CSV table of C-alpha atoms in Angstrom, one decimal:
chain,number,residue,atom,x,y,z
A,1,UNK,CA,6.5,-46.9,-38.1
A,2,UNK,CA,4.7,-44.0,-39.4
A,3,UNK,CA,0.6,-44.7,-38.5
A,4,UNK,CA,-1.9,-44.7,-41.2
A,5,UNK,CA,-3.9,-42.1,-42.1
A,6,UNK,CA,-8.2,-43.3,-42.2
A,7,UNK,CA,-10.5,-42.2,-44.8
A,8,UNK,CA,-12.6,-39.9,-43.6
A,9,UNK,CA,-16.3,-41.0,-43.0
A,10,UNK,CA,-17.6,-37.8,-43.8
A,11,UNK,CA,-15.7,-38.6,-46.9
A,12,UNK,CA,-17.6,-41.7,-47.6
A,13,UNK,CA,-20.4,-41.5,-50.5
A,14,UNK,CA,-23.5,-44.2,-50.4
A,15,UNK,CA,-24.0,-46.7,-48.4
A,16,UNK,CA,-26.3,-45.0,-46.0
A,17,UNK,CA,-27.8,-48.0,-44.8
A,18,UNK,CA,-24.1,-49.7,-43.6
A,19,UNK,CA,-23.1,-45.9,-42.3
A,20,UNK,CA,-26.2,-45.4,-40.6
A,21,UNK,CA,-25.8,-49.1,-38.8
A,22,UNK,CA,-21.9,-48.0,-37.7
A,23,UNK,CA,-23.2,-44.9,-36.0
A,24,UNK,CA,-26.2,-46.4,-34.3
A,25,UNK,CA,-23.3,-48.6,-32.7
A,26,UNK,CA,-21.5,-45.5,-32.0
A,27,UNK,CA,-23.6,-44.0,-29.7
A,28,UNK,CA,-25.2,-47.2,-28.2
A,29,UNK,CA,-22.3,-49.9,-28.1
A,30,UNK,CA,-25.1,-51.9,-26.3
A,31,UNK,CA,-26.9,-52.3,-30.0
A,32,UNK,CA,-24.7,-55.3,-30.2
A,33,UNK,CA,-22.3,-54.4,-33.6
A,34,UNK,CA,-22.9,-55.2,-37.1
A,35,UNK,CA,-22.1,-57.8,-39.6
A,36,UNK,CA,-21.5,-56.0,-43.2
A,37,UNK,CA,-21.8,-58.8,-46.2
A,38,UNK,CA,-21.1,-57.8,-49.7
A,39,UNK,CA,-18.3,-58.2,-52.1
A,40,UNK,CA,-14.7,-57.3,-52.0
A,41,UNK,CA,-14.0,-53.0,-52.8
A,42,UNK,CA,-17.3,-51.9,-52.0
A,43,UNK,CA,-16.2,-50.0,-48.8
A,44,UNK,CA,-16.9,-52.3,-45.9
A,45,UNK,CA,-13.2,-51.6,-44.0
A,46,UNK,CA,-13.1,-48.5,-44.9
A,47,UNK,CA,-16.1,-47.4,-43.2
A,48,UNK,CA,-14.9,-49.1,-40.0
A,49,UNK,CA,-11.7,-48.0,-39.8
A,50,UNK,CA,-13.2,-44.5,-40.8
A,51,UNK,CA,-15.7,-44.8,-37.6
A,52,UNK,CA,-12.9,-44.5,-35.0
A,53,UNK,CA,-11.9,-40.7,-36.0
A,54,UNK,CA,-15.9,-40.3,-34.8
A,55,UNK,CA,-15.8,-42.0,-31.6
A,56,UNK,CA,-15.5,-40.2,-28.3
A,57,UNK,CA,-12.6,-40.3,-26.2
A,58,UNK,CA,-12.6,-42.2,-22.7
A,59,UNK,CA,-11.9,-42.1,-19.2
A,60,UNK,CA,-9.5,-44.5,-18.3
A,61,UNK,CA,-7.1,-45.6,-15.4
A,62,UNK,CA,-3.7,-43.6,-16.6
A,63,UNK,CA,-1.7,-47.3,-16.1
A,64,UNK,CA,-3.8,-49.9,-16.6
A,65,UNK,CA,-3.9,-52.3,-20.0
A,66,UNK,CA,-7.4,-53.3,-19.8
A,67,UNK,CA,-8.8,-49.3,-20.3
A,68,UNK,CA,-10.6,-50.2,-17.0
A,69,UNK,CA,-13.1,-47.1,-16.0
A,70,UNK,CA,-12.2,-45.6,-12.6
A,71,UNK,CA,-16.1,-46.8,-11.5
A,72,UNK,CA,-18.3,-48.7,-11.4
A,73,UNK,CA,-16.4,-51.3,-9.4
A,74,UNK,CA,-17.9,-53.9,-11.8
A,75,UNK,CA,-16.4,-52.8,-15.0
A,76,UNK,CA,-12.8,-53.0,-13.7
A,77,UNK,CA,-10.2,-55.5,-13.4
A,78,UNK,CA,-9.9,-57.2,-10.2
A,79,UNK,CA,-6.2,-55.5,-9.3
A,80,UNK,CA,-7.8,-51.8,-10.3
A,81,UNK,CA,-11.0,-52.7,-8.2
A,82,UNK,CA,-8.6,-53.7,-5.3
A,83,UNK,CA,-7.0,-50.5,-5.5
A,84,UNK,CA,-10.0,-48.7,-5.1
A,85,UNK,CA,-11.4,-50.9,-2.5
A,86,UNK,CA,-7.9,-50.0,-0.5
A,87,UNK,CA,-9.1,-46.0,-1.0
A,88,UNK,CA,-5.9,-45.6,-3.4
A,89,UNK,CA,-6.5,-43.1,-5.6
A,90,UNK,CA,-6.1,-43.5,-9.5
A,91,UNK,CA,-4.6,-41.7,-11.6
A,92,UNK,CA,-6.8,-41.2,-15.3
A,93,UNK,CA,-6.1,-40.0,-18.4
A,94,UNK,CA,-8.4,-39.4,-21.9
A,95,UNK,CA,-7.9,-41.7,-24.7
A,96,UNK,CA,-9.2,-42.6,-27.9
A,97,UNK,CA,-12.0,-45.3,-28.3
A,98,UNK,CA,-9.7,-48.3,-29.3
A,99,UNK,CA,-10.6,-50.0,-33.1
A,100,UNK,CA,-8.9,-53.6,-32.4
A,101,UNK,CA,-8.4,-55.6,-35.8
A,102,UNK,CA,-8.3,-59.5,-34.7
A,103,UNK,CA,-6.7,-61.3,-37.7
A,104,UNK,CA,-7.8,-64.3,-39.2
A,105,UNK,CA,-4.7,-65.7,-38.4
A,106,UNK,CA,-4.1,-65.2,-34.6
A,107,UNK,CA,-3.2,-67.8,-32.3
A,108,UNK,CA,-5.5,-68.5,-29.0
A,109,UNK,CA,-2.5,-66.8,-27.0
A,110,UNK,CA,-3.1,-63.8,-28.9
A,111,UNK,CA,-6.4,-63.3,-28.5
A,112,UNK,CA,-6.9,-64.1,-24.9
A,113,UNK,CA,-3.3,-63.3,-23.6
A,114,UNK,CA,-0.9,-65.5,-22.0
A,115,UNK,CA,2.1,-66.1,-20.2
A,116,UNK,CA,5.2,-63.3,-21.0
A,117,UNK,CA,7.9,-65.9,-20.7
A,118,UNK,CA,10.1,-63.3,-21.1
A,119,UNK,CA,9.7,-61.2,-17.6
A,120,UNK,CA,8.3,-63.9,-15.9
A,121,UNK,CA,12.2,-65.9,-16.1
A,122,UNK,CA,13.4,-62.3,-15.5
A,123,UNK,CA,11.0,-61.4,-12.7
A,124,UNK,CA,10.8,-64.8,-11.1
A,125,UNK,CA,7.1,-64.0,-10.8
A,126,UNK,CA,4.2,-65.3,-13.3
A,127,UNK,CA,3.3,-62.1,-15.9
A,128,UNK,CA,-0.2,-62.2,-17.7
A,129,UNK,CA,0.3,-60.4,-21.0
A,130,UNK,CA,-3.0,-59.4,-22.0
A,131,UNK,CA,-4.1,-59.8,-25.6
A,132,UNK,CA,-6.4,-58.3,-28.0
A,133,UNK,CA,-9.5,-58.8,-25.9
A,134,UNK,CA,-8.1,-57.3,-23.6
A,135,UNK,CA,-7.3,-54.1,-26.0
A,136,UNK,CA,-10.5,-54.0,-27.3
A,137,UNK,CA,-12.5,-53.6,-23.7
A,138,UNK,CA,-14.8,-50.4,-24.2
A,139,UNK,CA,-13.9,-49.9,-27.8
A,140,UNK,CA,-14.0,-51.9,-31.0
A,141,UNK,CA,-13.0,-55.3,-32.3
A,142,UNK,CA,-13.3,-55.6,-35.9
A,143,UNK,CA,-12.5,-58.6,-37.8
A,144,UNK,CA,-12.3,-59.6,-41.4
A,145,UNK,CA,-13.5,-61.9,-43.3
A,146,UNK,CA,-15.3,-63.0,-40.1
A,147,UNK,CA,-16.9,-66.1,-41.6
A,148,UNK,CA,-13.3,-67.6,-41.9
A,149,UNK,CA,-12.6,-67.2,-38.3
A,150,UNK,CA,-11.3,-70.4,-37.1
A,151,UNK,CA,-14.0,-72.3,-34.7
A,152,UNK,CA,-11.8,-71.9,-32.0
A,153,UNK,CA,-11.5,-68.5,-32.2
A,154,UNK,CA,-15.1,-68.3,-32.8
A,155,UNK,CA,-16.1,-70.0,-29.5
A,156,UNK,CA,-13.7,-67.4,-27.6
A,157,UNK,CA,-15.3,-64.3,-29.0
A,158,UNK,CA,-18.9,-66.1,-28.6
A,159,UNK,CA,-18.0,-66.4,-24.5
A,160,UNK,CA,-16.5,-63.1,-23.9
A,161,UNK,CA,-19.2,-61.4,-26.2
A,162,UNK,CA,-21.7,-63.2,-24.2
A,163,UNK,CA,-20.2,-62.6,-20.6
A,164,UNK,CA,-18.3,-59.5,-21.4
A,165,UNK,CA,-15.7,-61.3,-19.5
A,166,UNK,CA,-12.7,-62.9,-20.3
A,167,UNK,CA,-11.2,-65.7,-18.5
A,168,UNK,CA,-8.3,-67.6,-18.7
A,169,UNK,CA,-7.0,-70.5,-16.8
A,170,UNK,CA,-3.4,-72.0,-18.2
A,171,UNK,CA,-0.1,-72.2,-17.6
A,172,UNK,CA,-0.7,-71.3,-13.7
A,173,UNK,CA,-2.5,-68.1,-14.8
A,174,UNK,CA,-5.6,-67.3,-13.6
A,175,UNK,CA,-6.5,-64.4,-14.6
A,176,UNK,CA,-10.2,-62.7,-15.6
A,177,UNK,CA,-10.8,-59.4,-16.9
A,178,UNK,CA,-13.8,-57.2,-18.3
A,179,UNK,CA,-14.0,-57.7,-22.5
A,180,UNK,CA,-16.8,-55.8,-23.2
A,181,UNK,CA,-16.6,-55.0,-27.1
A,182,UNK,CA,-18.4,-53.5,-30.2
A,183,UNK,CA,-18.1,-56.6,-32.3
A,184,UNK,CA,-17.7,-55.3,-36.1
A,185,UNK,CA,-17.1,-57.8,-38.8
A,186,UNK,CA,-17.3,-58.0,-42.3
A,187,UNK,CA,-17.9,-61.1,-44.9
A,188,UNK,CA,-18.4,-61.8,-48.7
A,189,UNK,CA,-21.0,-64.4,-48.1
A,190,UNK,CA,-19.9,-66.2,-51.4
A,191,UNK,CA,-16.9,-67.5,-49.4
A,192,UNK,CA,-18.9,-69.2,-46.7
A,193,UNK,CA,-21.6,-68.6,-44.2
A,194,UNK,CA,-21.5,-68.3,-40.3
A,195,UNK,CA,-22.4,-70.4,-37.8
A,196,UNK,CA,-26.0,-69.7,-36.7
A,197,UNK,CA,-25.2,-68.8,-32.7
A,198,UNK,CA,-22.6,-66.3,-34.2
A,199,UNK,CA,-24.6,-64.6,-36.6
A,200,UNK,CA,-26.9,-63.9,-33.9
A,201,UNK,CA,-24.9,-62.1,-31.6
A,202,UNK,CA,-24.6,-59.1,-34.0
A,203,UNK,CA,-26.6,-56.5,-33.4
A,204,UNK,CA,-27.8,-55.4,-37.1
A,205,UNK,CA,-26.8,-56.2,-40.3
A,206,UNK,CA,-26.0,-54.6,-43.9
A,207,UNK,CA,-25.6,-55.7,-46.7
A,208,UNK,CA,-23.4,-53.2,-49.1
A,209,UNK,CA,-23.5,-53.4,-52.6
A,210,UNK,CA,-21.4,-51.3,-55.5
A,211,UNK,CA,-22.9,-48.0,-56.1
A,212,UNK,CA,-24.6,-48.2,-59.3
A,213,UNK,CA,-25.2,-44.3,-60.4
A,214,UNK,CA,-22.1,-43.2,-62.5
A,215,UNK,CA,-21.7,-39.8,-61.1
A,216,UNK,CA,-21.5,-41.5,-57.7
A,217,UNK,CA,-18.9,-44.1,-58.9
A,218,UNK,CA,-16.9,-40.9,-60.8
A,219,UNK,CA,-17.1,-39.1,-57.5
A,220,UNK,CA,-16.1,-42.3,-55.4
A,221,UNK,CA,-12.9,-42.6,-57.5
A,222,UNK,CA,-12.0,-38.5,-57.5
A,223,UNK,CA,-11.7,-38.9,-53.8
A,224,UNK,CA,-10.3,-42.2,-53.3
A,225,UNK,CA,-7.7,-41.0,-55.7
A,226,UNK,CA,-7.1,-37.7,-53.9
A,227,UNK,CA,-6.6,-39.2,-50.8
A,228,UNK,CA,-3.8,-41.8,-52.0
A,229,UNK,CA,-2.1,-38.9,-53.6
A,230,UNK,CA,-2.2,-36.7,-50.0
A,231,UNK,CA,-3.9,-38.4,-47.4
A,232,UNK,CA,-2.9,-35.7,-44.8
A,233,UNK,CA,-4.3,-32.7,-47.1
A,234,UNK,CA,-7.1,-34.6,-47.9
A,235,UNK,CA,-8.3,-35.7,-44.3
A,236,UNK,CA,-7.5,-31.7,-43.3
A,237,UNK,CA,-10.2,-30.6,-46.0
A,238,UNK,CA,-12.7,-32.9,-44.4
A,239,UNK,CA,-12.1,-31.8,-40.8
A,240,UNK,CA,-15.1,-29.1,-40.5
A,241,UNK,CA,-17.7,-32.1,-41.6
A,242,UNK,CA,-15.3,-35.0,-39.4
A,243,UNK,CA,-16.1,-32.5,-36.0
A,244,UNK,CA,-19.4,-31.8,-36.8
A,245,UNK,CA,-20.6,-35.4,-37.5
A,246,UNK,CA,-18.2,-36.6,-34.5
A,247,UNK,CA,-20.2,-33.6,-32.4
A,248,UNK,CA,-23.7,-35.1,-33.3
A,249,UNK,CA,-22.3,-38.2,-32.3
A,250,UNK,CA,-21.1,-37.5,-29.0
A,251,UNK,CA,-24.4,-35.2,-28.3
A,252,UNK,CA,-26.8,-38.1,-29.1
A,253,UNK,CA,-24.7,-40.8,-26.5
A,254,UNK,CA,-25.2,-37.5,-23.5
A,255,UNK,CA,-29.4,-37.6,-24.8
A,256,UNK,CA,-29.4,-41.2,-25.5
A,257,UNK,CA,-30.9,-42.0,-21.6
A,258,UNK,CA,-33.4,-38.9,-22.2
A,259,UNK,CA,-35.0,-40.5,-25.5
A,260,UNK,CA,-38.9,-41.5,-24.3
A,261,UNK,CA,-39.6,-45.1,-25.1
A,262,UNK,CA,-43.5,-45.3,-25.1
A,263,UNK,CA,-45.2,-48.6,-24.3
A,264,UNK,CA,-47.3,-48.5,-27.8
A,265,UNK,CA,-43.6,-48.3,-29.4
A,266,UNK,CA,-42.1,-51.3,-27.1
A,267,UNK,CA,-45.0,-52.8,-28.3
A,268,UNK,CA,-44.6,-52.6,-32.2
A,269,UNK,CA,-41.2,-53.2,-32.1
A,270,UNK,CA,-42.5,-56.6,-30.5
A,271,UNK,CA,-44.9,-56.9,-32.6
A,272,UNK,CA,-42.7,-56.9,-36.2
A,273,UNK,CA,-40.6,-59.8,-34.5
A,274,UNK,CA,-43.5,-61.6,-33.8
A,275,UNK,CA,-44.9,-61.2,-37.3
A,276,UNK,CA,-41.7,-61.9,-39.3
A,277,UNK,CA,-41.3,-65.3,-37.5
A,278,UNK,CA,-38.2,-64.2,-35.3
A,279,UNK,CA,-37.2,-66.4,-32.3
A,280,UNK,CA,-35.9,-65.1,-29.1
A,281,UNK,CA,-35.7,-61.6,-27.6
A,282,UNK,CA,-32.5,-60.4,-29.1
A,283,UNK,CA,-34.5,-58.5,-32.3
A,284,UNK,CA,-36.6,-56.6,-29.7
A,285,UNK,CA,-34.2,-55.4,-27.6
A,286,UNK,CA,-32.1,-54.3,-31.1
A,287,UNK,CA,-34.5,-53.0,-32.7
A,288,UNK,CA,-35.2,-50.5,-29.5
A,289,UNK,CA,-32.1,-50.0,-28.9
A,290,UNK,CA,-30.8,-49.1,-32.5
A,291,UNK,CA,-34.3,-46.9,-32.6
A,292,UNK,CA,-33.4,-45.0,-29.3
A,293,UNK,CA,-30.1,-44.4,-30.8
A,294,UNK,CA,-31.6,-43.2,-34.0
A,295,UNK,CA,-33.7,-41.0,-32.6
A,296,UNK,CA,-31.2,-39.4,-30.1
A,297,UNK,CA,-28.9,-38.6,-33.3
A,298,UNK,CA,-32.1,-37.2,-34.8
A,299,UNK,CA,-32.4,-35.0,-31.8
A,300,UNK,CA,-35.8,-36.4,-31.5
A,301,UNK,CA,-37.0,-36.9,-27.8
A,302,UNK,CA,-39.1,-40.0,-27.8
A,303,UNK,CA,-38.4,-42.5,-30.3
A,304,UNK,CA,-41.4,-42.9,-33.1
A,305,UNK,CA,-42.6,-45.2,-35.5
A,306,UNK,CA,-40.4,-43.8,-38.3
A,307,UNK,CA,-37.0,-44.8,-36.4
A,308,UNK,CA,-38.8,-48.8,-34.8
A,309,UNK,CA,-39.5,-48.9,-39.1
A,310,UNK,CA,-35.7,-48.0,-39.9
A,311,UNK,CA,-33.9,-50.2,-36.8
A,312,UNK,CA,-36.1,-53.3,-38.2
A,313,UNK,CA,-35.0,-52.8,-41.5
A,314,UNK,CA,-31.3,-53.4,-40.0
A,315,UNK,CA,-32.1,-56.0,-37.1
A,316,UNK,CA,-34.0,-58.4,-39.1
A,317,UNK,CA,-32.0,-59.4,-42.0
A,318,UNK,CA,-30.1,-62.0,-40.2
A,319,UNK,CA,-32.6,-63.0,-38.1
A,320,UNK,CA,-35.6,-64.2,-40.0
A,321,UNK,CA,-34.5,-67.9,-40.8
A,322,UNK,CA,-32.8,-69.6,-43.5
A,323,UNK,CA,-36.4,-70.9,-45.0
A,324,UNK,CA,-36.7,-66.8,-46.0
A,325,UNK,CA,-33.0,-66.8,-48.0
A,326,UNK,CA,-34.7,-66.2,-51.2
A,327,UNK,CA,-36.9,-63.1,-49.9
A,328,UNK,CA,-34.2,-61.3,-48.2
A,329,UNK,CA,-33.7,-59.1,-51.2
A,330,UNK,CA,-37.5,-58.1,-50.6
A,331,UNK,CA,-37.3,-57.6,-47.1
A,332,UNK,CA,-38.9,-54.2,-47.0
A,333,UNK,CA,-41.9,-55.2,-48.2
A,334,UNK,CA,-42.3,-58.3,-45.7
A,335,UNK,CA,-41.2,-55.3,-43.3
A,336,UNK,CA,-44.0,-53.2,-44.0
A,337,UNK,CA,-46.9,-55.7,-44.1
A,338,UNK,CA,-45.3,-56.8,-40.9
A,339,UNK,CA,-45.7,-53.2,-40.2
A,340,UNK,CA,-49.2,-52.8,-41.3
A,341,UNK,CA,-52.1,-53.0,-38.9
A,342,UNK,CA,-54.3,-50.8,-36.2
A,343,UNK,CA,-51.4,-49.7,-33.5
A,344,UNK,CA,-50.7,-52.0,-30.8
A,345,UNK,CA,-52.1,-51.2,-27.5
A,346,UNK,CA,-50.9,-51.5,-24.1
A,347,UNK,CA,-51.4,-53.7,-21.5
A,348,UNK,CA,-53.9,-56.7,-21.4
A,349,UNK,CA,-56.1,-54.8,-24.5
A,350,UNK,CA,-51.9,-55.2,-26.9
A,351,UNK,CA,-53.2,-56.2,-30.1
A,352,UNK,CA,-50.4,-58.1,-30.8
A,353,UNK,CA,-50.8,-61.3,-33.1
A,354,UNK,CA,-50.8,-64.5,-30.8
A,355,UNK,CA,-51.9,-66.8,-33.7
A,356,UNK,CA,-51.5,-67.3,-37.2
A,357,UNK,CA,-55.0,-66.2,-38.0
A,358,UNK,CA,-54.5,-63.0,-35.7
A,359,UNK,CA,-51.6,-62.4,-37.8
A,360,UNK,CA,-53.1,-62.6,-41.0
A,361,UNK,CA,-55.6,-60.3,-39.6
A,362,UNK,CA,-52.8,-58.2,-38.0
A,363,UNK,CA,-51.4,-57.5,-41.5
A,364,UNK,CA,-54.5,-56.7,-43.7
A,365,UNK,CA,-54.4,-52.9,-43.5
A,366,UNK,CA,-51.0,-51.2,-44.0
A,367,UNK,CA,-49.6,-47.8,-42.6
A,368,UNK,CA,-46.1,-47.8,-43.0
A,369,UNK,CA,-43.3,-44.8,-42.4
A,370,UNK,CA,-42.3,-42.9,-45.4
A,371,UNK,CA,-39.0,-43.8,-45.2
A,372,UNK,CA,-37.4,-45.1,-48.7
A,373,UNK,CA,-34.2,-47.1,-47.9
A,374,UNK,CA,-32.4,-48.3,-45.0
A,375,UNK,CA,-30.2,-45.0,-43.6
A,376,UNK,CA,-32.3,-42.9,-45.7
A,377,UNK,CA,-33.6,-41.0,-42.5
A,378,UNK,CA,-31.0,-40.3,-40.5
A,379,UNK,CA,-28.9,-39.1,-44.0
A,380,UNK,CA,-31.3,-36.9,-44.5
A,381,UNK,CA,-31.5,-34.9,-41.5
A,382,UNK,CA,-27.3,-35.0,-41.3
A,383,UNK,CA,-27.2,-33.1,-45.2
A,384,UNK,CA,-28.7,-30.2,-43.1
A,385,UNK,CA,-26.2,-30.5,-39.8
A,386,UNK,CA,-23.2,-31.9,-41.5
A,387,UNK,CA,-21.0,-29.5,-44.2
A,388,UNK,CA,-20.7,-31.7,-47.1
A,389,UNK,CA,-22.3,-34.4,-46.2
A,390,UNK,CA,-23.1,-37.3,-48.5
């Protein structure tokens, strides 16, 4: 079976808020993934199944199903770790970051693995067949319509997402292996909504709409039209900007560990959680993260206002409570009087709001980045690295 040719993300024209979002991912799979909402034909698989030309190839052990590393000892599957514990050397090879669709159909089995009935009767020995979690350690499963996952499935992807760890006890098979995976899903939320502990374990969140200026729209059908007519001749006039943006990409996860993250920063990012009403720790740790990344694909060395402003603008739309449903749409500018204020300070002097009043107070004056739409930034500064960039 012949294997299908990917759109090019290069190729790809608008949208530079759920673009931007796929990248961050890309070079900090730590972000946590990202829920794209919006309806049918506006791009959202596309742009995911574009992303995996752009990922960076791995390291993994040359035999083993589970793309285990060959270190640390923690990140591999207990028969790879034993090997190494014996001082028997492994064998690796490179391959390409896996994209892993899970369909909405898929039995339990499937996902987690199972008994292969087949070469265990032939073997006389129990065989694990490993299943799409296991395929999708260190790369990228995408699903689908992810708000009509079946619960089930649901609570299997909310425990290995959670532990990065998949376990599985049945049949006589006990068997646990690393699952650590860029979770990527898409949704039309007219169809149904997700449960409120999955929504949260997504990094960021985008919502795409259809591109409303006409020479964009004629443009967007000149290429998708080129493409079905020669995919391969297509994709090859879009390799020059494919390598260059897959370049920048692999460059900013090398510098991502080198990007300063100041205390007055840790402290804003803080901050805007605390001022748009958002419970737990996850946003914070997003919003750095996806700003660290950000900045590293900037080529910036310490991330800045400007890139906490933009990684908000992508954390928090999922996050700040279904009482704020009706002011999502307006979300920038609750963003930036969230944003507005003297700069937080360090230490015991952080000016960060502890109490209503403090946060009315916190919000009075506004200074707020110059960016103008979610992805704006970071599209911005690629139009000058990328050929052809949109």
């Amino acid at each position: 079976m012949k294997e299908s040719i990917a759109f090019p993300f290069s190729a790809l024209i608008g949208q530079e808020d759920l673009r931007t979002a796929l990248l961050l991912n890309a070079v900090d799979p730590a972000i946590g993934g990202v829920l794209i909402q919006g309806h049918k034909g506006a791009g959202k698989s596309t742009a995911v199944r574009a992303l995996a030309a752009l990922l960076p190839d791995m390291e993994v052990v040359a035999d083993c199903p589970y793309h285990c590393p060959p270190a640390p000892l923690d990140a591999m599957h207990d028969e790879c770790a034993a090997r190494v514990l014996a001082g028997e050397p492994l064998k690796t090879v490179m391959r390409p970051m896996p994209l892993v669709e899970l369909p909405l159909a898929a039995t339990e089995d499937r996902v987690v693995g199972s008994l292969h009935l087949e070469k265990t009767l032939a073997g006389g020995q129990r065989y694990f067949e490993p299943g799409l979690l296991a395929a999708a350690n260190r790369g990228i499963l995408y699903v689908d319509e992810v708000n009509l996952l079946p619960d089930h499935l649901v609570d299997l992807l909310l425990d290995a997402a959670g532990s990065g760890i998949n376990r599985v006890e049945r049949e006589g098979i006990s068997v646990t292996h690393p699952a650590r995976f860029l979770l990527v899903g898409t949704m039309n939320p007219e169809e149904g909504e997700l449960r409120p502990q999955f929504l949260d374990r997504f990094g960021l969140c985008v919502t795409v709409r259809g591109i409303e200026n006409i020479a964009q729209r004629r443009e967007v059908i000149r290429r998708r039209m080129a493409f079905e007519e020669n995919p391969e001749d297509f994709v090859k006039a879009w390799t020059q900007a494919e390598q260059a943006l897959r370049q920048q990409v692999v460059r900013a996860r090398q510098t991502l560990d080198n990007v300063a993250l100041p205390d007055e920063i840790l402290d804003r990012a803080i901050g805007i959680s605390l001022a748009m009403g958002v419970q737990g720790h996850r946003s914070d740790l997003a919003i750095v993260r996806a700003a660290r990344a950000l900045s590293a694909l900037l080529e910036r060395d310490r991330v800045g206002e400007e890139e906490i402003f933009e990684a908000a603008l992508l954390v928090l739309p999922h996050r700040i409570g279904a009482e704020a449903m009706e002011e999502r749409s307006d979300l920038r500018g609750r963003l930036q009087k969230a944003f507005s204020g003297e700069k937080v300070k360090q230490g015991e002097d952080s000016n960060i709001p502890e109490s209503a009043e403090e946060l009315d107070d916190w919000e009075s004056s506004m200074e707020v980045p110059g960016a103008t739409a979610a992805g704006s930034l970071l599209f911005s500064f690629l139009k000058k690295k990328v050929p052809n960039a949109s």
